[in-house]
Amino acid sequence: MKCAELRAMAESYLAGELPVDTSHEIITHLDRCEECRTELDARIALRQTLRRAFLSSETLAPTGEFTERVRASLGTEAAAGRRWFGHVTPWIAIAASVAFVLTVSWQVLRSTHQPEASSALAALAAHAAGDHRHCALDHSLEELPISLDEAARRYNPAYATLREVVSQSGPVRGGTIEILGAHWCVFDGRSFAHVVVRHRGRVASILLTPIGQTPAALTSAAQCPSSEGFRVACFDARGHAGFVVSDLTDSENLDLARVVAPVLQSYFARG
Amino acid sequence: MPVDTRADSETVRARFDATVLVHLDGVFRLALWLTGNRAEAEDVVQETFSQALQSFHRFEPGTNARAWLFAIMRNVRSNRQRAFRRAPPLSDLSEQLDRIPAAEQTPQNVTEPELLDALGELPTGFQEVVLLCDVEELSYKEIARVLDIPMGYRHVAAASRPPAAAPGARPIRRAAGHRAA
């Protein structure tokens, strides 16, 4: 890759919008080109300065009085809605029940469960965030983790080499992936193959939980709802829902997920 | 017999607060920047959150709540502006991109006020794209949805035309470079 090509793609690279192989080419180029590194650092600094300026500007902040006004107004709207629902007559309730049954039947027949899938994914993401906190950060799980070798014997031979698979992930922008540990753990009744890494100086968890049916077709990593104050990115890998959880920024966490997800997907697809 | 759905309503409201209302500050900042008028921004944001609450059942968990809110806000703004003026569509702005002066190298040590001034000098459509990309960190796909422009369009077509497509720092870098020169 030439310097001009890299600079033309720099914004898309920083936005995490390039395919993995192109990102790898950029990272390889940056390793040997100080000028481009300097240019990219300047662009990163510019974005950070803009973000900081915008989000910390007192001139742009809402007043406390306005914030309270919005909250109160929404409270009134919600209460109005509740009053209406709270005094429905029996025939409306019956009609609603019939409608509900018809809706459920239609959804079963349709055999596409997108809203349910999303809820399921959000619930799994919350479990992943909980496991990150209680296992990787607080070491406060009720059950002691077991080794991946043991998990491989008990559940799936593929788990034995999971640590090595993650270590073979490609380079990720903004730093390396240092593997701190790997094991099999259980949080709140859900099991995870868990690789704990350090990236950009923060502890992050790469979590894979076995699942009968993937809740959403996430062939590339996507942002999931934050949970417990952590950023959560999710992806699927045959028979597993995968998550990357950390307190990195949204884009940094997603970058990390976009690097490890293809490797894990390919690994489980072979399995 | 009355059906008491108070508990359900309170659960939904709690989810709304945790998922959507937490973005009030960010939505207001964007609204104020784009309208340039605090009273107008307050009206727009109030209406945006009211509509968000009414249509919260359509919000899909797992998707970006901020992107969803920004899309609602854009509709609200559009409806309010329709009576007296319309912002030019992005397609009309594309030709302006190459007319914005660009620095050879990204300027360093630009201060926050200088950068906000530079942002303010961009055409409004570009300002919105820059803010959604660089400040709100929305993906190109999410930006395309918020702005209701087809994916693949020049400003957000990262995959097909990355050099020309960068919606983020390119215009702001041009403006900042112009100011720093």
GROMACS .gro file of C-alpha atoms in nm:
model
  452
    1MET     CA    1   0.000   0.000   0.000
    2LYS     CA    2   0.123   0.349  -0.089
    3CYS     CA    3   0.113   0.650   0.141
    4ALA     CA    4  -0.145   0.827  -0.077
    5GLU     CA    5  -0.374   0.523  -0.067
    6LEU     CA    6  -0.347   0.501   0.308
    7ARG     CA    7  -0.424   0.868   0.356
    8ALA     CA    8  -0.723   0.844   0.127
    9MET     CA    9  -0.862   0.562   0.338
   10ALA     CA   10  -0.752   0.699   0.674
   11GLU     CA   11  -1.091   0.834   0.779
   12SER     CA   12  -1.268   0.511   0.697
   13TYR     CA   13  -0.993   0.325   0.880
   14LEU     CA   14  -1.033   0.543   1.189
   15ALA     CA   15  -1.409   0.497   1.173
   16GLY     CA   16  -1.359   0.119   1.170
   17GLU     CA   17  -1.535   0.087   0.836
   18LEU     CA   18  -1.271  -0.096   0.634
   19PRO     CA   19  -1.261  -0.471   0.575
   20VAL     CA   20  -1.022  -0.662   0.800
   21ASP     CA   21  -0.769  -0.735   0.524
   22THR     CA   22  -0.748  -0.367   0.423
   23SER     CA   23  -0.703  -0.269   0.789
   24HIS     CA   24  -0.420  -0.520   0.811
   25GLU     CA   25  -0.254  -0.362   0.508
   26ILE     CA   26  -0.279  -0.022   0.673
   27ILE     CA   27  -0.136  -0.148   1.000
   28THR     CA   28   0.151  -0.314   0.814
   29HIS     CA   29   0.221   0.011   0.630
   30LEU     CA   30   0.209   0.212   0.952
   31ASP     CA   31   0.467  -0.018   1.109
   32ARG     CA   32   0.727   0.098   0.858
   33CYS     CA   33   0.617   0.452   0.769
   34GLU     CA   34   0.673   0.718   1.031
   35GLU     CA   35   0.523   0.995   0.817
   36CYS     CA   36   0.193   0.815   0.786
   37ARG     CA   37   0.196   0.732   1.156
   38THR     CA   38   0.240   1.102   1.232
   39GLU     CA   39  -0.038   1.195   0.991
   40LEU     CA   40  -0.274   0.936   1.136
   41ASP     CA   41  -0.192   1.045   1.491
   42ALA     CA   42  -0.275   1.404   1.392
   43ARG     CA   43  -0.611   1.293   1.253
   44ILE     CA   44  -0.685   1.094   1.566
   45ALA     CA   45  -0.594   1.397   1.777
   46LEU     CA   46  -0.818   1.619   1.566
   47ARG     CA   47  -1.115   1.387   1.612
   48GLN     CA   48  -1.052   1.360   1.984
   49THR     CA   49  -1.024   1.736   2.019
   50LEU     CA   50  -1.350   1.787   1.831
   51ARG     CA   51  -1.527   1.524   2.039
   52ARG     CA   52  -1.397   1.675   2.363
   53ALA     CA   53  -1.481   2.028   2.254
   54PHE     CA   54  -1.834   1.936   2.156
   55LEU     CA   55  -1.922   1.714   2.449
   56SER     CA   56  -1.773   1.939   2.716
   57SER     CA   57  -1.889   2.275   2.583
   58GLU     CA   58  -2.093   2.447   2.850
   59THR     CA   59  -2.254   2.663   2.583
   60LEU     CA   60  -2.409   2.355   2.421
   61ALA     CA   61  -2.524   2.186   2.743
   62PRO     CA   62  -2.894   2.168   2.831
   63THR     CA   63  -2.992   2.357   3.144
   64GLY     CA   64  -3.089   2.161   3.452
   65GLU     CA   65  -3.430   2.325   3.439
   66PHE     CA   66  -3.487   2.199   3.082
   67THR     CA   67  -3.372   1.847   3.168
   68GLU     CA   68  -3.617   1.837   3.458
   69ARG     CA   69  -3.892   1.973   3.235
   70VAL     CA   70  -3.840   1.692   2.982
   71ARG     CA   71  -3.840   1.428   3.254
   72ALA     CA   72  -4.157   1.568   3.410
   73SER     CA   73  -4.328   1.593   3.074
   74LEU     CA   74  -4.243   1.233   2.986
   75GLY     CA   75  -4.365   1.126   3.328
   76THR     CA   76  -4.698   1.293   3.262
   77GLU     CA   77  -4.728   1.129   2.921
   78ALA     CA   78  -4.645   0.788   3.064
   79ALA     CA   79  -4.896   0.835   3.345
   80ALA     CA   80  -5.165   0.935   3.096
   81GLY     CA   81  -5.094   0.620   2.901
   82ARG     CA   82  -5.107   0.412   3.218
   83ARG     CA   83  -5.442   0.556   3.324
   84TRP     CA   84  -5.588   0.464   2.989
   85PHE     CA   85  -5.454   0.113   3.006
   86GLY     CA   86  -5.532   0.082   3.375
   87HIS     CA   87  -5.908   0.118   3.327
   88VAL     CA   88  -5.976  -0.075   3.012
   89THR     CA   89  -6.313  -0.238   3.010
   90PRO     CA   90  -6.336  -0.617   3.004
   91TRP     CA   91  -6.430  -0.633   2.635
   92ILE     CA   92  -6.119  -0.438   2.538
   93ALA     CA   93  -5.909  -0.673   2.750
   94ILE     CA   94  -6.069  -0.972   2.579
   95ALA     CA   95  -6.013  -0.817   2.237
   96ALA     CA   96  -5.655  -0.748   2.331
   97SER     CA   97  -5.611  -1.111   2.436
   98VAL     CA   98  -5.752  -1.234   2.106
   99ALA     CA   99  -5.524  -0.998   1.919
  100PHE     CA  100  -5.231  -1.123   2.123
  101VAL     CA  101  -5.308  -1.485   2.044
  102LEU     CA  102  -5.344  -1.407   1.676
  103THR     CA  103  -5.018  -1.216   1.677
  104VAL     CA  104  -4.831  -1.498   1.846
  105SER     CA  105  -4.979  -1.754   1.608
  106TRP     CA  106  -4.882  -1.544   1.311
  107GLN     CA  107  -4.531  -1.504   1.440
  108VAL     CA  108  -4.497  -1.878   1.494
  109LEU     CA  109  -4.622  -1.944   1.144
  110ARG     CA  110  -4.396  -1.678   1.004
  111SER     CA  111  -4.105  -1.848   1.179
  112THR     CA  112  -3.904  -1.529   1.194
  113HIS     CA  113  -3.851  -1.409   1.546
  114GLN     CA  114  -3.661  -1.086   1.508
  115PRO     CA  115  -3.786  -0.900   1.819
  116GLU     CA  116  -3.749  -1.212   2.031
  117ALA     CA  117  -3.405  -1.267   1.884
  118SER     CA  118  -3.304  -0.916   1.976
  119SER     CA  119  -3.428  -0.956   2.330
  120ALA     CA  120  -3.244  -1.285   2.358
  121LEU     CA  121  -2.927  -1.124   2.231
  122ALA     CA  122  -2.961  -0.835   2.477
  123ALA     CA  123  -3.009  -1.083   2.762
  124LEU     CA  124  -2.700  -1.276   2.657
  125ALA     CA  125  -2.503  -0.951   2.630
  126ALA     CA  126  -2.606  -0.862   2.985
  127HIS     CA  127  -2.483  -1.203   3.103
  128ALA     CA  128  -2.154  -1.144   2.921
  129ALA     CA  129  -2.111  -0.805   3.089
  130GLY     CA  130  -2.187  -0.963   3.427
  131ASP     CA  131  -1.930  -1.233   3.367
  132HIS     CA  132  -1.671  -0.971   3.269
  133ARG     CA  133  -1.728  -0.785   3.593
  134HIS     CA  134  -1.751  -1.079   3.830
  135CYS     CA  135  -1.492  -1.302   3.666
  136ALA     CA  136  -1.230  -1.087   3.490
  137LEU     CA  137  -1.238  -0.784   3.719
  138ASP     CA  138  -1.371  -0.881   4.063
  139HIS     CA  139  -1.289  -1.254   4.071
  140SER     CA  140  -1.613  -1.302   4.260
  141LEU     CA  141  -1.784  -1.587   4.074
  142GLU     CA  142  -1.975  -1.835   4.286
  143GLU     CA  143  -1.830  -2.128   4.090
  144LEU     CA  144  -1.457  -2.159   4.038
  145PRO     CA  145  -1.361  -2.151   3.670
  146ILE     CA  146  -1.219  -2.466   3.513
  147SER     CA  147  -0.942  -2.488   3.255
  148LEU     CA  148  -1.018  -2.484   2.885
  149ASP     CA  149  -0.858  -2.829   2.864
  150GLU     CA  150  -1.113  -2.957   3.113
  151ALA     CA  151  -1.394  -2.780   2.926
  152ALA     CA  152  -1.268  -2.939   2.604
  153ARG     CA  153  -1.291  -3.285   2.763
  154ARG     CA  154  -1.636  -3.219   2.907
  155TYR     CA  155  -1.809  -3.018   2.635
  156ASN     CA  156  -1.631  -2.946   2.309
  157PRO     CA  157  -1.272  -3.030   2.200
  158ALA     CA  158  -1.256  -2.694   2.020
  159TYR     CA  159  -1.216  -2.510   2.349
  160ALA     CA  160  -0.873  -2.660   2.414
  161THR     CA  161  -0.692  -2.428   2.176
  162LEU     CA  162  -0.909  -2.119   2.214
  163ARG     CA  163  -0.636  -1.917   2.378
  164GLU     CA  164  -0.400  -1.989   2.090
  165VAL     CA  165  -0.671  -1.903   1.836
  166VAL     CA  166  -0.726  -1.562   1.994
  167SER     CA  167  -0.352  -1.503   2.013
  168GLN     CA  168  -0.338  -1.552   1.636
  169SER     CA  169  -0.582  -1.265   1.576
  170GLY     CA  170  -0.456  -0.997   1.345
  171PRO     CA  171  -0.327  -0.664   1.465
  172VAL     CA  172  -0.579  -0.420   1.603
  173ARG     CA  173  -0.541  -0.048   1.568
  174GLY     CA  174  -0.437   0.141   1.875
  175GLY     CA  175  -0.238  -0.136   2.035
  176THR     CA  176  -0.175  -0.504   2.085
  177ILE     CA  177  -0.386  -0.779   2.236
  178GLU     CA  178  -0.211  -0.919   2.540
  179ILE     CA  179  -0.367  -1.240   2.667
  180LEU     CA  180  -0.394  -1.240   3.046
  181GLY     CA  181  -0.573  -1.570   3.093
  182ALA     CA  182  -0.823  -1.818   2.953
  183HIS     CA  183  -1.066  -2.055   3.120
  184TRP     CA  184  -1.423  -2.180   3.132
  185CYS     CA  185  -1.653  -2.008   3.377
  186VAL     CA  186  -2.019  -1.984   3.475
  187PHE     CA  187  -2.203  -1.664   3.561
  188ASP     CA  188  -2.563  -1.662   3.672
  189GLY     CA  189  -2.621  -2.006   3.524
  190ARG     CA  190  -2.465  -1.933   3.183
  191SER     CA  191  -2.134  -2.086   3.078
  192PHE     CA  192  -1.862  -1.904   2.888
  193ALA     CA  193  -1.534  -1.987   2.727
  194HIS     CA  194  -1.350  -1.680   2.849
  195VAL     CA  195  -1.029  -1.525   2.722
  196VAL     CA  196  -0.918  -1.225   2.925
  197VAL     CA  197  -0.701  -0.977   2.739
  198ARG     CA  198  -0.545  -0.638   2.787
  199HIS     CA  199  -0.586  -0.383   2.507
  200ARG     CA  200  -0.504  -0.012   2.519
  201GLY     CA  201  -0.419  -0.063   2.885
  202ARG     CA  202  -0.770  -0.187   2.971
  203VAL     CA  203  -0.889  -0.535   3.064
  204ALA     CA  204  -1.131  -0.679   2.809
  205SER     CA  205  -1.316  -1.009   2.794
  206ILE     CA  206  -1.367  -1.224   2.487
  207LEU     CA  207  -1.658  -1.452   2.572
  208LEU     CA  208  -1.818  -1.739   2.385
  209THR     CA  209  -2.130  -1.904   2.514
  210PRO     CA  210  -2.276  -2.216   2.355
  211ILE     CA  211  -2.620  -2.158   2.217
  212GLY     CA  212  -2.854  -2.387   2.032
  213GLN     CA  213  -2.974  -2.130   1.785
  214THR     CA  214  -2.793  -1.807   1.714
  215PRO     CA  215  -3.021  -1.522   1.824
  216ALA     CA  216  -2.921  -1.295   1.536
  217ALA     CA  217  -2.719  -1.332   1.220
  218LEU     CA  218  -2.418  -1.129   1.323
  219THR     CA  219  -2.162  -1.237   1.070
  220SER     CA  220  -1.959  -0.929   1.155
  221ALA     CA  221  -1.920  -0.784   1.501
  222ALA     CA  222  -2.183  -0.530   1.601
  223GLN     CA  223  -2.245  -0.308   1.897
  224CYS     CA  224  -2.480  -0.449   2.159
  225PRO     CA  225  -2.648  -0.250   2.436
  226SER     CA  226  -2.407  -0.139   2.706
  227SER     CA  227  -2.457  -0.326   3.029
  228GLU     CA  228  -2.327  -0.265   3.380
  229GLY     CA  229  -2.146   0.037   3.237
  230PHE     CA  230  -1.943  -0.176   2.995
  231ARG     CA  231  -1.929  -0.161   2.619
  232VAL     CA  232  -2.047  -0.484   2.460
  233ALA     CA  233  -1.987  -0.595   2.103
  234CYS     CA  234  -2.138  -0.918   1.978
  235PHE     CA  235  -2.097  -1.161   1.692
  236ASP     CA  236  -2.191  -1.518   1.616
  237ALA     CA  237  -1.960  -1.811   1.567
  238ARG     CA  238  -2.118  -2.141   1.473
  239GLY     CA  239  -2.307  -2.269   1.776
  240HIS     CA  240  -2.188  -1.983   1.993
  241ALA     CA  241  -2.275  -1.626   2.068
  242GLY     CA  242  -1.955  -1.425   2.099
  243PHE     CA  243  -1.900  -1.105   2.296
  244VAL     CA  244  -1.625  -0.855   2.359
  245VAL     CA  245  -1.680  -0.661   2.681
  246SER     CA  246  -1.467  -0.379   2.820
  247ASP     CA  247  -1.467  -0.023   2.940
  248LEU     CA  248  -1.299   0.096   2.622
  249THR     CA  249  -1.493   0.344   2.409
  250ASP     CA  250  -1.764   0.209   2.177
  251SER     CA  251  -1.539   0.227   1.874
  252GLU     CA  252  -1.232   0.084   2.046
  253ASN     CA  253  -1.433  -0.208   2.182
  254LEU     CA  254  -1.590  -0.269   1.842
  255ASP     CA  255  -1.248  -0.255   1.675
  256LEU     CA  256  -1.127  -0.526   1.907
  257ALA     CA  257  -1.434  -0.737   1.833
  258ARG     CA  258  -1.390  -0.690   1.460
  259VAL     CA  259  -1.041  -0.833   1.482
  260VAL     CA  260  -1.116  -1.139   1.696
  261ALA     CA  261  -1.458  -1.225   1.550
  262PRO     CA  262  -1.341  -1.346   1.204
  263VAL     CA  263  -1.073  -1.565   1.358
  264LEU     CA  264  -1.316  -1.729   1.599
  265GLN     CA  265  -1.588  -1.765   1.335
  266SER     CA  266  -1.346  -1.935   1.102
  267TYR     CA  267  -1.218  -2.159   1.382
  268PHE     CA  268  -1.562  -2.281   1.489
  269ALA     CA  269  -1.677  -2.316   1.128
  270ARG     CA  270  -1.394  -2.563   1.071
  271GLY     CA  271  -1.476  -2.750   1.389
  272MET     CA  272  -6.269  -0.616   3.575
  273PRO     CA  273  -6.001  -0.352   3.534
  274VAL     CA  274  -5.667  -0.467   3.403
  275ASP     CA  275  -5.384  -0.312   3.602
  276THR     CA  276  -5.081  -0.263   3.384
  277ARG     CA  277  -4.906  -0.018   3.617
  278ALA     CA  278  -4.614  -0.251   3.682
  279ASP     CA  279  -4.560  -0.314   3.311
  280SER     CA  280  -4.576   0.057   3.234
  281GLU     CA  281  -4.324   0.134   3.505
  282THR     CA  282  -4.091  -0.135   3.373
  283VAL     CA  283  -4.114   0.007   3.022
  284ARG     CA  284  -4.055   0.359   3.152
  285ALA     CA  285  -3.751   0.239   3.348
  286ARG     CA  286  -3.616   0.074   3.033
  287PHE     CA  287  -3.685   0.391   2.836
  288ASP     CA  288  -3.497   0.601   3.091
  289ALA     CA  289  -3.200   0.363   3.095
  290THR     CA  290  -3.183   0.315   2.720
  291VAL     CA  291  -3.305   0.640   2.568
  292LEU     CA  292  -3.336   0.924   2.816
  293VAL     CA  293  -2.971   0.886   2.917
  294HIS     CA  294  -2.886   1.041   2.577
  295LEU     CA  295  -3.070   1.366   2.647
  296ASP     CA  296  -2.747   1.564   2.686
  297GLY     CA  297  -2.598   1.443   2.356
  298VAL     CA  298  -2.920   1.490   2.163
  299PHE     CA  299  -2.961   1.841   2.299
  300ARG     CA  300  -2.605   1.938   2.206
  301LEU     CA  301  -2.656   1.825   1.850
  302ALA     CA  302  -2.994   1.998   1.830
  303LEU     CA  303  -2.856   2.324   1.963
  304TRP     CA  304  -2.559   2.312   1.729
  305LEU     CA  305  -2.774   2.247   1.424
  306THR     CA  306  -3.053   2.493   1.505
  307GLY     CA  307  -2.832   2.761   1.657
  308ASN     CA  308  -3.119   2.863   1.881
  309ARG     CA  309  -3.167   2.740   2.237
  310ALA     CA  310  -3.544   2.782   2.246
  311GLU     CA  311  -3.583   2.602   1.914
  312ALA     CA  312  -3.346   2.327   2.029
  313GLU     CA  313  -3.548   2.278   2.347
  314ASP     CA  314  -3.871   2.245   2.149
  315VAL     CA  315  -3.710   2.000   1.906
  316VAL     CA  316  -3.563   1.786   2.184
  317GLN     CA  317  -3.884   1.787   2.387
  318GLU     CA  318  -4.076   1.669   2.080
  319THR     CA  319  -3.808   1.413   1.995
  320PHE     CA  320  -3.825   1.244   2.334
  321SER     CA  321  -4.202   1.258   2.339
  322GLN     CA  322  -4.215   1.078   2.004
  323ALA     CA  323  -3.946   0.835   2.119
  324LEU     CA  324  -4.154   0.740   2.423
  325GLN     CA  325  -4.463   0.688   2.210
  326SER     CA  326  -4.278   0.464   1.967
  327PHE     CA  327  -4.047   0.293   2.217
  328HIS     CA  328  -4.220  -0.040   2.148
  329ARG     CA  329  -4.071  -0.018   1.798
  330PHE     CA  330  -3.718   0.034   1.923
  331GLU     CA  331  -3.517  -0.280   1.870
  332PRO     CA  332  -3.297  -0.372   2.168
  333GLY     CA  333  -2.942  -0.426   2.058
  334THR     CA  334  -2.946  -0.142   1.809
  335ASN     CA  335  -2.800   0.200   1.869
  336ALA     CA  336  -3.045   0.409   2.072
  337ARG     CA  337  -2.862   0.732   1.987
  338ALA     CA  338  -2.889   0.663   1.615
  339TRP     CA  339  -3.259   0.594   1.662
  340LEU     CA  340  -3.304   0.922   1.852
  341PHE     CA  341  -3.109   1.122   1.595
  342ALA     CA  342  -3.331   0.983   1.320
  343ILE     CA  343  -3.642   1.089   1.513
  344MET     CA  344  -3.488   1.429   1.579
  345ARG     CA  345  -3.412   1.478   1.213
  346ASN     CA  346  -3.776   1.409   1.130
  347VAL     CA  347  -3.892   1.651   1.397
  348ARG     CA  348  -3.659   1.921   1.265
  349SER     CA  349  -3.761   1.851   0.911
  350ASN     CA  350  -4.130   1.884   0.996
  351ARG     CA  351  -4.073   2.208   1.183
  352GLN     CA  352  -3.864   2.355   0.903
  353ARG     CA  353  -4.100   2.251   0.627
  354ALA     CA  354  -4.325   2.548   0.687
  355PHE     CA  355  -4.062   2.806   0.610
  356ARG     CA  356  -3.746   2.654   0.470
  357ARG     CA  357  -3.573   2.330   0.394
  358ALA     CA  358  -3.211   2.246   0.439
  359PRO     CA  359  -3.045   2.162   0.108
  360PRO     CA  360  -3.023   1.787   0.046
  361LEU     CA  361  -2.682   1.629   0.082
  362SER     CA  362  -2.675   1.553  -0.288
  363ASP     CA  363  -2.664   1.929  -0.351
  364LEU     CA  364  -2.376   1.959  -0.110
  365SER     CA  365  -2.156   1.694  -0.264
  366GLU     CA  366  -2.019   1.934  -0.520
  367GLN     CA  367  -1.914   2.168  -0.243
  368LEU     CA  368  -1.685   1.911  -0.084
  369ASP     CA  369  -1.404   1.973  -0.330
  370ARG     CA  370  -1.436   2.348  -0.294
  371ILE     CA  371  -1.354   2.339   0.077
  372PRO     CA  372  -0.984   2.427   0.111
  373ALA     CA  373  -0.775   2.140   0.241
  374ALA     CA  374  -0.436   2.138   0.408
  375GLU     CA  375  -0.169   1.906   0.270
  376GLN     CA  376  -0.114   1.770   0.616
  377THR     CA  377  -0.354   1.755   0.904
  378PRO     CA  378  -0.279   2.054   1.124
  379GLN     CA  379  -0.157   1.980   1.473
  380ASN     CA  380  -0.227   2.164   1.797
  381VAL     CA  381  -0.561   2.303   1.686
  382THR     CA  382  -0.745   2.435   1.988
  383GLU     CA  383  -1.101   2.337   2.076
  384PRO     CA  384  -1.248   2.682   1.998
  385GLU     CA  385  -1.063   2.691   1.665
  386LEU     CA  386  -1.199   2.351   1.576
  387LEU     CA  387  -1.556   2.441   1.667
  388ASP     CA  388  -1.521   2.759   1.460
  389ALA     CA  389  -1.393   2.552   1.169
  390LEU     CA  390  -1.684   2.312   1.206
  391GLY     CA  391  -1.924   2.605   1.197
  392GLU     CA  392  -1.783   2.716   0.863
  393LEU     CA  393  -1.878   2.392   0.689
  394PRO     CA  394  -2.208   2.362   0.501
  395THR     CA  395  -2.477   2.252   0.750
  396GLY     CA  396  -2.519   1.910   0.591
  397PHE     CA  397  -2.152   1.835   0.639
  398GLN     CA  398  -2.156   1.957   0.997
  399GLU     CA  399  -2.422   1.701   1.077
  400VAL     CA  400  -2.224   1.420   0.914
  401VAL     CA  401  -1.904   1.519   1.093
  402LEU     CA  402  -2.079   1.533   1.430
  403LEU     CA  403  -2.257   1.201   1.383
  404CYS     CA  404  -1.934   1.034   1.274
  405ASP     CA  405  -1.662   1.192   1.483
  406VAL     CA  406  -1.847   1.297   1.796
  407GLU     CA  407  -2.129   1.047   1.820
  408GLU     CA  408  -1.921   0.769   1.665
  409LEU     CA  409  -2.209   0.631   1.459
  410SER     CA  410  -2.121   0.384   1.187
  411TYR     CA  411  -2.159   0.487   0.822
  412LYS     CA  412  -2.464   0.264   0.799
  413GLU     CA  413  -2.625   0.430   1.101
  414ILE     CA  414  -2.545   0.775   0.962
  415ALA     CA  415  -2.705   0.681   0.632
  416ARG     CA  416  -3.019   0.576   0.820
  417VAL     CA  417  -3.029   0.891   1.033
  418LEU     CA  418  -2.989   1.116   0.732
  419ASP     CA  419  -3.219   0.900   0.522
  420ILE     CA  420  -2.972   0.867   0.238
  421PRO     CA  421  -2.902   0.540   0.062
  422MET     CA  422  -2.599   0.344   0.170
  423GLY     CA  423  -2.348   0.370  -0.109
  424TYR     CA  424  -2.402   0.741  -0.141
  425ARG     CA  425  -2.081   0.934  -0.181
  426HIS     CA  426  -2.074   1.068   0.173
  427VAL     CA  427  -2.120   0.742   0.350
  428ALA     CA  428  -2.003   0.481   0.105
  429ALA     CA  429  -1.704   0.364   0.301
  430ALA     CA  430  -1.682   0.023   0.147
  431SER     CA  431  -1.708   0.109  -0.219
  432ARG     CA  432  -1.535   0.443  -0.238
  433PRO     CA  433  -1.334   0.498   0.076
  434PRO     CA  434  -1.114   0.778  -0.057
  435ALA     CA  435  -1.399   1.010  -0.147
  436ALA     CA  436  -1.652   0.875   0.094
  437ALA     CA  437  -1.507   0.962   0.429
  438PRO     CA  438  -1.784   1.155   0.599
  439GLY     CA  439  -1.587   1.235   0.907
  440ALA     CA  440  -1.273   1.428   0.951
  441ARG     CA  441  -1.211   1.497   0.586
  442PRO     CA  442  -1.425   1.807   0.561
  443ILE     CA  443  -1.340   1.915   0.911
  444ARG     CA  444  -0.974   1.860   0.839
  445ARG     CA  445  -1.012   2.075   0.534
  446ALA     CA  446  -1.180   2.348   0.730
  447ALA     CA  447  -0.931   2.324   1.015
  448GLY     CA  448  -0.643   2.330   0.769
  449HIS     CA  449  -0.795   2.628   0.597
  450ARG     CA  450  -0.816   2.814   0.926
  451ALA     CA  451  -0.468   2.711   1.036
  452ALA     CA  452  -0.314   2.823   0.706
   0.00000   0.00000   0.00000
